[in-house]
Short mmCIF file of C-alpha atoms in Angstrom, two decimals:
data_model
loop_
_atom_site.label_atom_id
_atom_site.label_comp_id
_atom_site.label_asym_id
_atom_site.label_seq_id
_atom_site.Cartn_x
_atom_site.Cartn_y
_atom_site.Cartn_z
CA MET F 1 16.32 57.16 206.74
CA ASN F 2 16.47 53.43 207.50
CA MET F 3 18.12 51.74 204.56
CA LYS F 4 20.68 49.13 203.65
CA ARG F 5 23.03 51.19 201.49
CA TYR F 6 25.01 48.22 200.21
CA THR F 7 22.34 45.80 199.08
CA GLN F 8 23.67 44.65 195.72
CA TYR F 9 26.02 45.81 192.97
CA MET F 10 23.83 46.04 189.83
CA TYR F 11 26.58 45.66 187.24
CA SER F 12 24.28 43.57 185.09
CA TYR F 13 20.64 42.57 185.07
CA PRO F 14 19.41 39.94 185.58
CA HIS F 15 22.04 38.36 187.83
CA LYS F 16 23.45 34.97 186.77
CA THR F 17 21.64 33.31 189.68
CA ALA F 18 18.38 34.04 187.85
CA TYR F 19 19.51 31.99 184.84
CA GLY F 20 18.35 28.43 184.28
CA PRO F 21 18.38 25.54 181.81
CA LEU F 22 17.31 26.31 178.23
CA GLU F 23 16.09 23.88 175.60
CA GLY F 24 15.89 24.26 171.84
CA VAL F 25 17.90 27.48 171.75
CA THR F 26 20.82 27.81 169.35
CA LEU F 27 23.24 30.55 168.43
CA ASN F 28 22.05 30.28 164.83
CA GLN F 29 18.67 31.71 165.87
CA TYR F 30 20.39 34.88 167.04
CA LEU F 31 22.59 35.57 164.03
CA PRO F 32 20.64 38.76 163.19
CA ASP F 33 21.92 40.14 166.50
CA LEU F 34 25.49 39.57 165.30
CA ALA F 35 25.00 40.95 161.79
CA GLY F 36 27.31 43.68 160.52
CA PRO F 37 29.48 45.92 162.71
CA GLY F 38 29.27 47.04 166.32
CA HIS F 39 29.53 43.89 168.43
CA GLY F 40 31.72 42.89 171.35
CA LEU F 41 33.76 39.80 172.12
CA TYR F 42 34.56 38.69 175.64
CA LEU F 43 37.19 36.05 176.38
CA HIS F 44 37.10 34.66 179.90
CA LEU F 45 40.37 33.29 181.28
CA PRO F 46 39.40 31.89 184.70
CA PHE F 47 42.88 31.33 186.15
CA CYS F 48 44.36 33.02 189.21
CA GLU F 49 47.46 32.74 191.37
CA THR F 50 45.29 32.87 194.51
CA LYS F 51 41.61 33.47 195.21
CA CYS F 52 41.01 36.88 196.79
CA GLY F 53 38.98 36.89 199.98
CA TYR F 54 36.04 38.79 198.50
CA CYS F 55 36.03 37.07 195.09
CA ASN F 56 32.82 35.34 194.05
CA LEU F 57 33.70 35.27 190.35
CA PHE F 58 34.27 32.24 188.16
CA SER F 59 37.97 31.53 188.71
CA VAL F 60 40.26 28.71 189.81
CA THR F 61 43.75 28.48 191.26
CA GLY F 62 46.46 25.85 190.99
CA GLN F 63 46.11 25.25 187.24
CA GLY F 64 49.44 24.82 185.50
CA GLU F 65 50.53 25.53 181.95
CA THR F 66 49.20 22.21 180.64
CA ALA F 67 45.71 22.83 182.06
CA ILE F 68 45.63 26.33 180.58
CA ASP F 69 46.77 24.99 177.20
CA ARG F 70 43.93 22.47 177.30
CA TYR F 71 41.47 25.29 178.01
CA LEU F 72 42.83 27.34 175.09
CA ASP F 73 42.48 24.29 172.86
CA THR F 74 38.79 24.28 173.74
CA VAL F 75 38.44 28.01 173.09
CA GLU F 76 39.94 27.47 169.64
CA ARG F 77 37.52 24.63 168.97
CA GLN F 78 34.67 26.95 170.01
CA LEU F 79 35.92 29.65 167.65
CA ARG F 80 36.19 27.19 164.76
CA GLN F 81 32.51 26.31 165.23
CA TYR F 82 31.55 29.99 165.36
CA GLU F 83 33.62 31.05 162.34
CA PRO F 84 31.06 30.09 159.62
CA LEU F 85 28.31 31.82 161.59
CA PHE F 86 30.37 35.01 161.77
CA ALA F 87 31.01 34.78 158.05
CA SER F 88 27.33 34.38 157.18
CA ALA F 89 26.34 37.30 159.43
CA LYS F 90 29.30 39.39 158.25
CA SER F 91 30.00 40.08 161.92
CA LEU F 92 32.48 42.86 162.66
CA PHE F 93 33.57 43.08 166.28
CA THR F 94 34.48 46.56 167.49
CA SER F 95 35.59 45.61 170.98
CA LEU F 96 37.44 42.76 172.65
CA THR F 97 37.63 42.33 176.41
CA ILE F 98 39.85 39.71 178.03
CA GLY F 99 38.91 39.17 181.64
CA GLY F 100 39.21 36.62 184.36
CA GLY F 101 40.60 35.44 186.56
CA THR F 102 43.94 37.05 185.93
CA PRO F 103 44.68 37.01 182.19
CA LEU F 104 48.35 37.92 182.64
CA LEU F 105 48.87 34.74 184.65
CA LEU F 106 49.20 33.12 181.22
CA THR F 107 52.64 32.75 179.69
CA GLU F 108 53.67 35.08 176.90
CA ALA F 109 53.16 32.28 174.37
CA GLN F 110 49.67 31.63 175.68
CA LEU F 111 48.76 35.32 175.55
CA GLU F 112 50.04 35.54 171.98
CA ARG F 113 47.93 32.53 171.12
CA CYS F 114 44.80 34.23 172.51
CA PHE F 115 45.23 37.26 170.26
CA ALA F 116 46.17 35.11 167.26
CA MET F 117 43.03 32.96 167.65
CA ILE F 118 40.76 35.98 167.86
CA ARG F 119 42.24 37.53 164.74
CA ARG F 120 42.22 34.23 162.83
CA TYR F 121 38.59 33.27 163.43
CA THR F 122 36.86 36.66 163.77
CA GLN F 123 36.76 39.99 162.02
CA LEU F 124 38.08 42.49 164.54
CA ALA F 125 37.82 46.14 163.51
CA ARG F 126 41.14 47.87 162.91
CA ASP F 127 40.27 50.52 165.50
CA ALA F 128 38.70 48.05 167.95
CA GLU F 129 38.92 48.84 171.64
CA ILE F 130 40.88 46.02 173.29
CA ILE F 131 40.69 45.79 177.07
CA ILE F 132 42.49 43.44 179.43
CA GLU F 133 42.74 42.98 183.20
CA THR F 134 45.88 42.50 185.23
CA ALA F 135 47.08 42.24 188.83
CA PRO F 136 50.28 43.61 190.40
CA ASN F 137 52.07 40.25 190.72
CA GLN F 138 51.46 39.42 187.06
CA THR F 139 52.39 42.81 185.61
CA ALA F 140 55.79 42.52 183.96
CA LYS F 141 57.46 44.58 181.26
CA PRO F 142 57.69 41.81 178.60
CA LYS F 143 53.97 41.01 178.90
CA LEU F 144 53.00 44.68 178.76
CA ALA F 145 55.10 45.06 175.59
CA LEU F 146 53.27 42.05 174.15
CA LEU F 147 49.91 43.65 174.95
CA LYS F 148 50.97 46.91 173.34
CA ASP F 149 52.04 45.09 170.17
CA ALA F 150 48.69 43.24 170.15
CA GLY F 151 46.82 46.55 170.04
CA VAL F 152 45.52 46.65 173.61
CA THR F 153 44.04 50.09 174.27
CA ARG F 154 43.04 49.81 177.93
CA VAL F 155 44.49 47.97 180.92
CA SER F 156 42.71 47.60 184.25
CA MET F 157 44.66 46.76 187.40
CA GLY F 158 43.12 45.58 190.66
CA ILE F 159 45.19 47.14 193.46
CA GLN F 160 42.55 47.56 196.21
CA SER F 161 44.85 49.22 198.78
CA PHE F 162 48.35 50.60 199.31
CA PHE F 163 48.42 49.22 202.88
CA ASP F 164 49.75 45.72 203.50
CA GLU F 165 47.49 45.20 206.52
CA GLU F 166 44.39 45.86 204.42
CA LEU F 167 45.64 43.64 201.59
CA LYS F 168 46.11 40.81 204.09
CA VAL F 169 42.52 41.18 205.32
CA LEU F 170 41.35 41.02 201.69
CA LYS F 171 43.57 37.96 201.15
CA ARG F 172 45.35 39.59 198.23
CA SER F 173 48.62 37.91 197.28
CA HIS F 174 50.53 41.09 196.38
CA ARG F 175 52.04 43.65 198.72
CA ALA F 176 51.71 47.41 198.49
CA GLU F 177 55.24 48.01 197.21
CA LYS F 178 54.65 45.59 194.35
CA ALA F 179 51.44 47.46 193.47
CA ARG F 180 53.35 50.74 193.31
CA GLU F 181 56.03 49.21 191.11
CA SER F 182 53.48 47.62 188.76
CA LEU F 183 51.26 50.70 188.45
CA ASN F 184 54.29 52.83 187.65
CA LEU F 185 55.35 50.32 185.00
CA LEU F 186 51.84 50.26 183.54
CA MET F 187 51.60 54.04 183.41
CA ASN F 188 54.87 54.21 181.46
CA SER F 189 54.01 51.54 178.90
CA GLY F 190 52.10 53.77 176.47
CA PHE F 191 48.54 52.46 176.76
CA SER F 192 45.74 54.84 175.76
CA ARG F 193 43.83 54.27 178.98
CA VAL F 194 44.73 52.85 182.38
CA ASN F 195 42.40 52.34 185.30
CA ALA F 196 43.03 51.11 188.82
CA ASP F 197 40.57 49.52 191.27
CA PHE F 198 40.37 50.10 195.03
CA ILE F 199 38.12 48.76 197.79
CA TYR F 200 36.63 50.53 200.80
CA GLY F 201 34.77 49.12 203.78
CA VAL F 202 37.67 46.78 204.61
CA PRO F 203 37.71 45.75 208.29
CA GLY F 204 40.48 47.72 209.99
CA GLN F 205 40.54 50.36 207.26
CA SER F 206 39.94 53.98 208.27
CA VAL F 207 38.69 56.97 206.32
CA SER F 208 42.20 58.39 206.31
CA SER F 209 43.88 55.17 205.15
CA PHE F 210 41.43 54.72 202.28
CA LEU F 211 41.81 58.34 201.28
CA SER F 212 45.59 57.92 201.43
CA SER F 213 45.39 55.02 198.95
CA VAL F 214 43.21 57.09 196.62
CA LYS F 215 45.54 60.08 196.78
CA GLU F 216 48.58 57.92 196.10
CA ALA F 217 46.82 56.33 193.14
CA VAL F 218 46.05 59.74 191.65
CA SER F 219 49.72 60.68 191.93
CA PHE F 220 50.45 58.06 189.24
CA GLY F 221 48.00 59.76 186.85
CA PRO F 222 45.57 56.95 185.87
CA ASP F 223 42.78 57.84 183.48
CA GLU F 224 40.13 56.27 185.70
CA LEU F 225 39.71 55.03 189.24
CA PHE F 226 37.08 52.51 190.26
CA LEU F 227 36.17 52.51 193.95
CA TYR F 228 34.25 49.45 195.13
CA PRO F 229 32.55 48.83 198.47
CA LEU F 230 33.50 45.49 199.98
CA TYR F 231 30.87 42.82 199.45
CA VAL F 232 31.21 39.33 200.88
CA LYS F 233 28.94 36.95 199.00
CA HIS F 234 28.40 33.21 198.96
CA GLY F 235 31.52 31.21 198.16
CA ALA F 236 34.01 33.98 198.95
CA ALA F 237 36.74 33.12 201.45
CA LEU F 238 35.78 36.01 203.72
CA GLU F 239 32.32 34.47 204.16
CA GLN F 240 33.84 32.15 206.74
CA GLU F 241 35.40 35.15 208.51
CA LEU F 242 31.94 36.73 208.76
CA ASN F 243 30.62 33.51 210.29
CA ARG F 244 33.43 33.79 212.88
CA GLY F 245 32.58 37.36 213.80
CA LEU F 246 34.23 39.62 211.21
CA VAL F 247 32.16 42.81 211.01
CA LEU F 248 31.54 45.03 207.98
CA ASP F 249 30.81 48.60 209.08
CA GLU F 250 28.39 50.07 206.51
CA ASP F 251 28.39 53.55 208.04
CA LEU F 252 32.18 53.73 208.00
CA ALA F 253 32.23 52.51 204.41
CA PHE F 254 29.84 55.28 203.40
CA ARG F 255 32.02 57.90 205.10
CA GLN F 256 35.01 56.53 203.19
CA TYR F 257 33.08 56.80 199.94
CA GLU F 258 32.00 60.36 200.68
CA ALA F 259 35.54 61.47 201.59
CA ALA F 260 37.07 59.94 198.46
CA SER F 261 34.41 61.19 196.04
CA GLU F 262 34.67 64.72 197.45
CA TRP F 263 38.48 64.72 197.25
CA LEU F 264 38.52 63.33 193.70
CA ALA F 265 36.01 65.96 192.56
CA SER F 266 38.24 68.69 194.00
CA HIS F 267 41.19 67.29 192.05
CA GLY F 268 39.62 67.18 188.61
CA TYR F 269 38.12 63.70 188.49
CA ARG F 270 34.55 63.53 187.18
CA GLN F 271 32.24 61.02 188.85
CA ASP F 272 30.17 59.06 186.34
CA SER F 273 28.77 56.44 188.70
CA MET F 274 29.05 55.34 192.29
CA ARG F 275 32.25 53.52 191.31
CA ARG F 276 33.75 55.26 188.28
CA PHE F 277 35.88 58.41 188.49
CA VAL F 278 37.36 59.80 185.25
CA ARG F 279 39.91 62.39 184.23
CA PRO F 280 37.87 64.26 181.58
CA GLU F 281 40.99 65.13 179.58
CA SER F 282 41.97 61.47 179.23
CA PRO F 283 41.28 59.57 175.97
CA GLY F 284 37.71 58.31 176.08
CA GLY F 285 36.95 60.62 178.96
CA SER F 286 33.99 62.35 177.33
CA ARG F 287 30.55 61.79 178.81
CA GLU F 288 28.31 61.04 175.87
CA PHE F 289 25.25 58.85 175.68
CA SER F 290 25.95 55.31 174.60
CA ASP F 291 23.75 52.24 174.60
CA CYS F 292 25.39 51.18 177.86
CA GLY F 293 25.96 47.52 177.13
CA PHE F 294 22.91 47.02 174.93
CA GLY F 295 24.84 45.99 171.86
CA SER F 296 25.46 42.31 171.25
CA THR F 297 28.30 40.64 173.13
CA LEU F 298 29.46 37.09 172.54
CA SER F 299 31.45 35.30 175.21
CA LEU F 300 34.23 32.81 174.58
CA GLY F 301 35.47 30.33 177.15
CA CYS F 302 33.80 29.24 180.36
CA GLY F 303 32.17 31.62 182.84
CA GLY F 304 31.50 34.74 180.75
CA ARG F 305 28.12 36.02 179.57
CA SER F 306 26.71 36.49 176.10
CA TYR F 307 24.07 39.14 175.40
CA LEU F 308 22.16 38.64 172.15
CA GLY F 309 18.85 40.49 171.97
CA ASN F 310 16.53 39.03 174.58
CA LEU F 311 18.90 36.11 175.21
CA HIS F 312 21.39 36.23 178.05
CA SER F 313 23.46 33.08 178.43
CA CYS F 314 26.33 31.73 180.49
CA THR F 315 27.56 28.51 181.99
CA PRO F 316 25.79 27.80 185.31
CA TYR F 317 26.82 30.19 188.09
CA ALA F 318 29.72 28.77 190.06
CA VAL F 319 31.96 30.24 192.77
CA THR F 320 33.57 27.50 194.83
CA ARG F 321 36.66 25.73 193.54
CA GLU F 322 34.84 22.43 193.17
CA SER F 323 31.93 23.87 191.21
CA CYS F 324 34.19 25.97 188.97
CA LEU F 325 36.38 22.97 188.16
CA GLU F 326 33.27 20.94 187.38
CA GLN F 327 32.11 23.61 184.92
CA LEU F 328 35.57 23.72 183.33
CA VAL F 329 35.47 19.97 182.70
CA GLN F 330 32.00 20.24 181.18
CA TYR F 331 33.15 23.10 178.96
CA GLU F 332 36.17 21.15 177.73
CA GLU F 333 33.92 18.16 176.97
CA THR F 334 31.41 20.24 174.98
CA THR F 335 30.89 19.12 171.40
CA ASP F 336 28.28 21.63 170.20
CA PHE F 337 29.09 25.19 171.19
CA CYS F 338 26.20 26.56 169.14
CA ALA F 339 23.65 25.00 171.49
CA VAL F 340 22.68 27.47 174.22
CA THR F 341 21.78 25.36 177.24
CA HIS F 342 21.80 27.80 180.17
CA GLY F 343 20.58 31.37 180.43
CA ILE F 344 17.42 33.46 180.43
CA LEU F 345 15.06 34.81 177.79
CA LEU F 346 13.98 38.32 178.75
CA SER F 347 10.36 39.39 178.38
CA GLU F 348 9.69 42.94 177.24
CA GLU F 349 9.11 43.91 180.87
CA GLU F 350 12.52 42.57 181.87
CA GLN F 351 14.14 44.35 178.93
CA LYS F 352 12.57 47.60 180.14
CA ARG F 353 13.92 47.02 183.62
CA ARG F 354 17.37 46.25 182.28
CA PHE F 355 17.34 49.41 180.16
CA VAL F 356 16.37 51.54 183.17
CA ILE F 357 18.84 49.91 185.57
CA ARG F 358 21.78 49.98 183.19
CA HIS F 359 21.32 53.63 182.21
CA LEU F 360 20.05 55.12 185.45
CA LEU F 361 23.09 54.15 187.51
CA ILE F 362 25.67 55.84 185.28
CA LEU F 363 25.68 59.38 183.95
CA PRO F 364 24.40 60.98 181.77
CA GLY F 365 21.46 58.90 183.00
CA LEU F 366 18.27 57.34 181.69
CA PRO F 367 17.55 58.74 178.17
CA LEU F 368 13.81 59.35 178.03
CA THR F 369 13.49 59.68 174.27
CA ALA F 370 15.54 56.54 173.65
CA TYR F 371 13.36 54.65 176.14
CA ARG F 372 10.22 55.88 174.41
CA GLU F 373 11.52 54.87 170.98
CA ALA F 374 12.57 51.42 172.22
CA PHE F 375 9.48 50.56 174.26
CA HIS F 376 6.75 52.96 173.04
CA GLY F 377 6.05 54.18 176.53
CA ASP F 378 7.07 56.63 179.22
CA ALA F 379 9.73 55.42 181.66
CA ALA F 380 8.33 57.31 184.67
CA ALA F 381 4.84 56.00 183.96
CA ASP F 382 6.11 52.43 183.62
CA PHE F 383 8.18 52.78 186.80
CA PRO F 384 6.33 55.07 189.26
CA ILE F 385 9.14 54.64 191.78
CA LEU F 386 11.16 57.08 189.64
CA HIS F 387 8.74 59.85 190.69
CA GLU F 388 9.28 58.92 194.34
CA TRP F 389 13.04 59.11 193.91
CA MET F 390 12.75 62.55 192.32
CA GLU F 391 10.70 63.74 195.30
CA GLN F 392 13.30 62.30 197.67
CA GLY F 393 16.12 64.08 195.86
CA PHE F 394 17.74 60.95 194.39
CA LEU F 395 16.95 61.81 190.76
CA GLU F 396 16.60 64.96 188.70
CA GLU F 397 15.86 65.88 185.11
CA GLN F 398 18.93 66.89 183.11
CA GLY F 399 17.88 67.67 179.56
CA ASP F 400 16.45 64.51 178.03
CA CYS F 401 17.72 62.30 180.87
CA LEU F 402 16.73 61.33 184.35
CA ALA F 403 20.04 61.43 186.22
CA LEU F 404 21.17 60.53 189.70
CA THR F 405 21.86 63.44 191.98
CA GLU F 406 24.98 63.42 194.14
CA LYS F 407 22.83 62.03 196.95
CA GLY F 408 21.31 59.36 194.72
CA MET F 409 24.63 58.30 193.23
CA GLY F 410 26.01 57.38 196.63
CA LEU F 411 22.96 55.17 197.17
CA SER F 412 23.14 53.32 193.85
CA ASP F 413 23.46 49.91 195.52
CA TYR F 414 20.30 50.66 197.51
CA LEU F 415 18.24 52.11 194.66
CA GLY F 416 19.16 49.77 191.81
CA PRO F 417 18.02 46.54 193.51
CA MET F 418 14.55 48.04 194.03
CA LEU F 419 14.05 47.75 190.28
CA ILE F 420 14.54 43.97 190.22
CA SER F 421 11.30 42.26 189.24
CA LYS F 422 9.59 39.85 191.61
CA GLU F 423 10.08 37.02 189.11
CA VAL F 424 13.83 37.57 188.88
CA GLN F 425 14.15 38.07 192.64
CA ASP F 426 12.30 34.80 193.25
CA LYS F 427 14.75 32.95 190.98
CA MET F 428 17.72 34.53 192.77
CA THR F 429 16.26 33.62 196.16
CA GLN F 430 15.69 30.04 195.04
CA TRP F 431 19.32 29.78 193.94
CA GLU F 432 20.51 31.19 197.26
CA ALA F 433 18.33 28.78 199.23
CA LEU F 434 19.62 25.85 197.19
CA HIS F 435 23.23 26.85 197.79
CA GLY F 436 22.88 27.62 201.46
CA THR F 437 23.40 31.39 201.41
CA LYS F 438 22.10 33.59 204.23
CA HIS F 439 22.24 37.08 202.81
CA ASP F 440 19.83 39.78 203.83
CA PRO F 441 16.79 39.97 201.53
CA ILE F 442 16.36 43.12 199.52
CA GLN F 443 14.30 45.47 201.68
CA ARG F 444 11.67 46.85 199.35
CA GLU F 445 8.23 46.35 197.94
CA PHE F 446 7.90 45.02 194.41
CA LYS F 447 6.11 47.34 192.03
CA GLU F 448 4.24 45.84 189.14
CA LEU F 449 4.35 47.52 185.75
#
């Protein structure tokens, strides 16, 4: 079968490049979506020691303690404006995620300030899940003790490889020995859940070297492993290497994925998506249906997304250092944080697509009854391509769900992009043309509802 297996990672829909300017939209209009319990907070800390070669996220390097303090001053000003809205909606947040960037690049005092601000201006549930990201070079015992005292329940560490040669290709600043030391420290710090991230498809990486990294990671006993194929998108440092002849071998990457997923299955890890592998006996390791990101999430800081009903919002998509710094300045100069000036308002069709994409690509799969109750229709009738995928062996019925088969799961980054609407794809293509990208177009036909 002729296909581009690694078309796009569908971690959210629509992509930020489909967002645009908004007028007349305020956070006050969406207070019903923040009423009562069950909402998430996301704090984006866009500061890194170095920019990884594959990174196309909103992050900047070279910012000292004074610059980070100035950013936190702005976050606190944002929270002060939100506080009366939270009070009127009686908002209770049941999860807090602190991402980046590299959050643990902050000093201990700055980290303590982050948690203190959240607890001062919001109502965070006593049993809230609190998640934070780290990197090997920034993982130190005093900071981990601080996180434990702050109630952090899950820590995610980006390791990517236990081979120095592969880390150098990826332009990671840590070395393999430091990753081992930091993961061991993290595993012995008493957090409820720990996950580690690895990358395959790295030029110069073999099936055996990737599998060796996975096996070594498992020896530390993490609750979850996330295995990511290497993507090189616009603005990432490795983009220039591709222009100079660096080659990504898609077939080799797929063999690496197959070898790792097979080995992990034989050693007790359950595969829930193309990327996520879980020890079922770990806390939170059960596979139960959840709304898969369809609750309300409010983002703090610059660069993170908010999801409130049909409104998705974020600062304009930025990757390069210059554009990220420009957005940071604009954020710090903002006077009215309740005005929503950039994002997208999803039609019912786009909400259907998001529901299908978000649930289909992670087990237990697309819940048919929940889809029917939400949209008063049949998912397979609304999206005939689902029938085609069942005939091709990519999907199967499992109880009330349509779920990816083993074959389909390995092709998630090929299947998911086929569900992008023509309208959203056109907006993404326009953004790419404006910013000079030359990525392969998604190879598919658009199917109208």
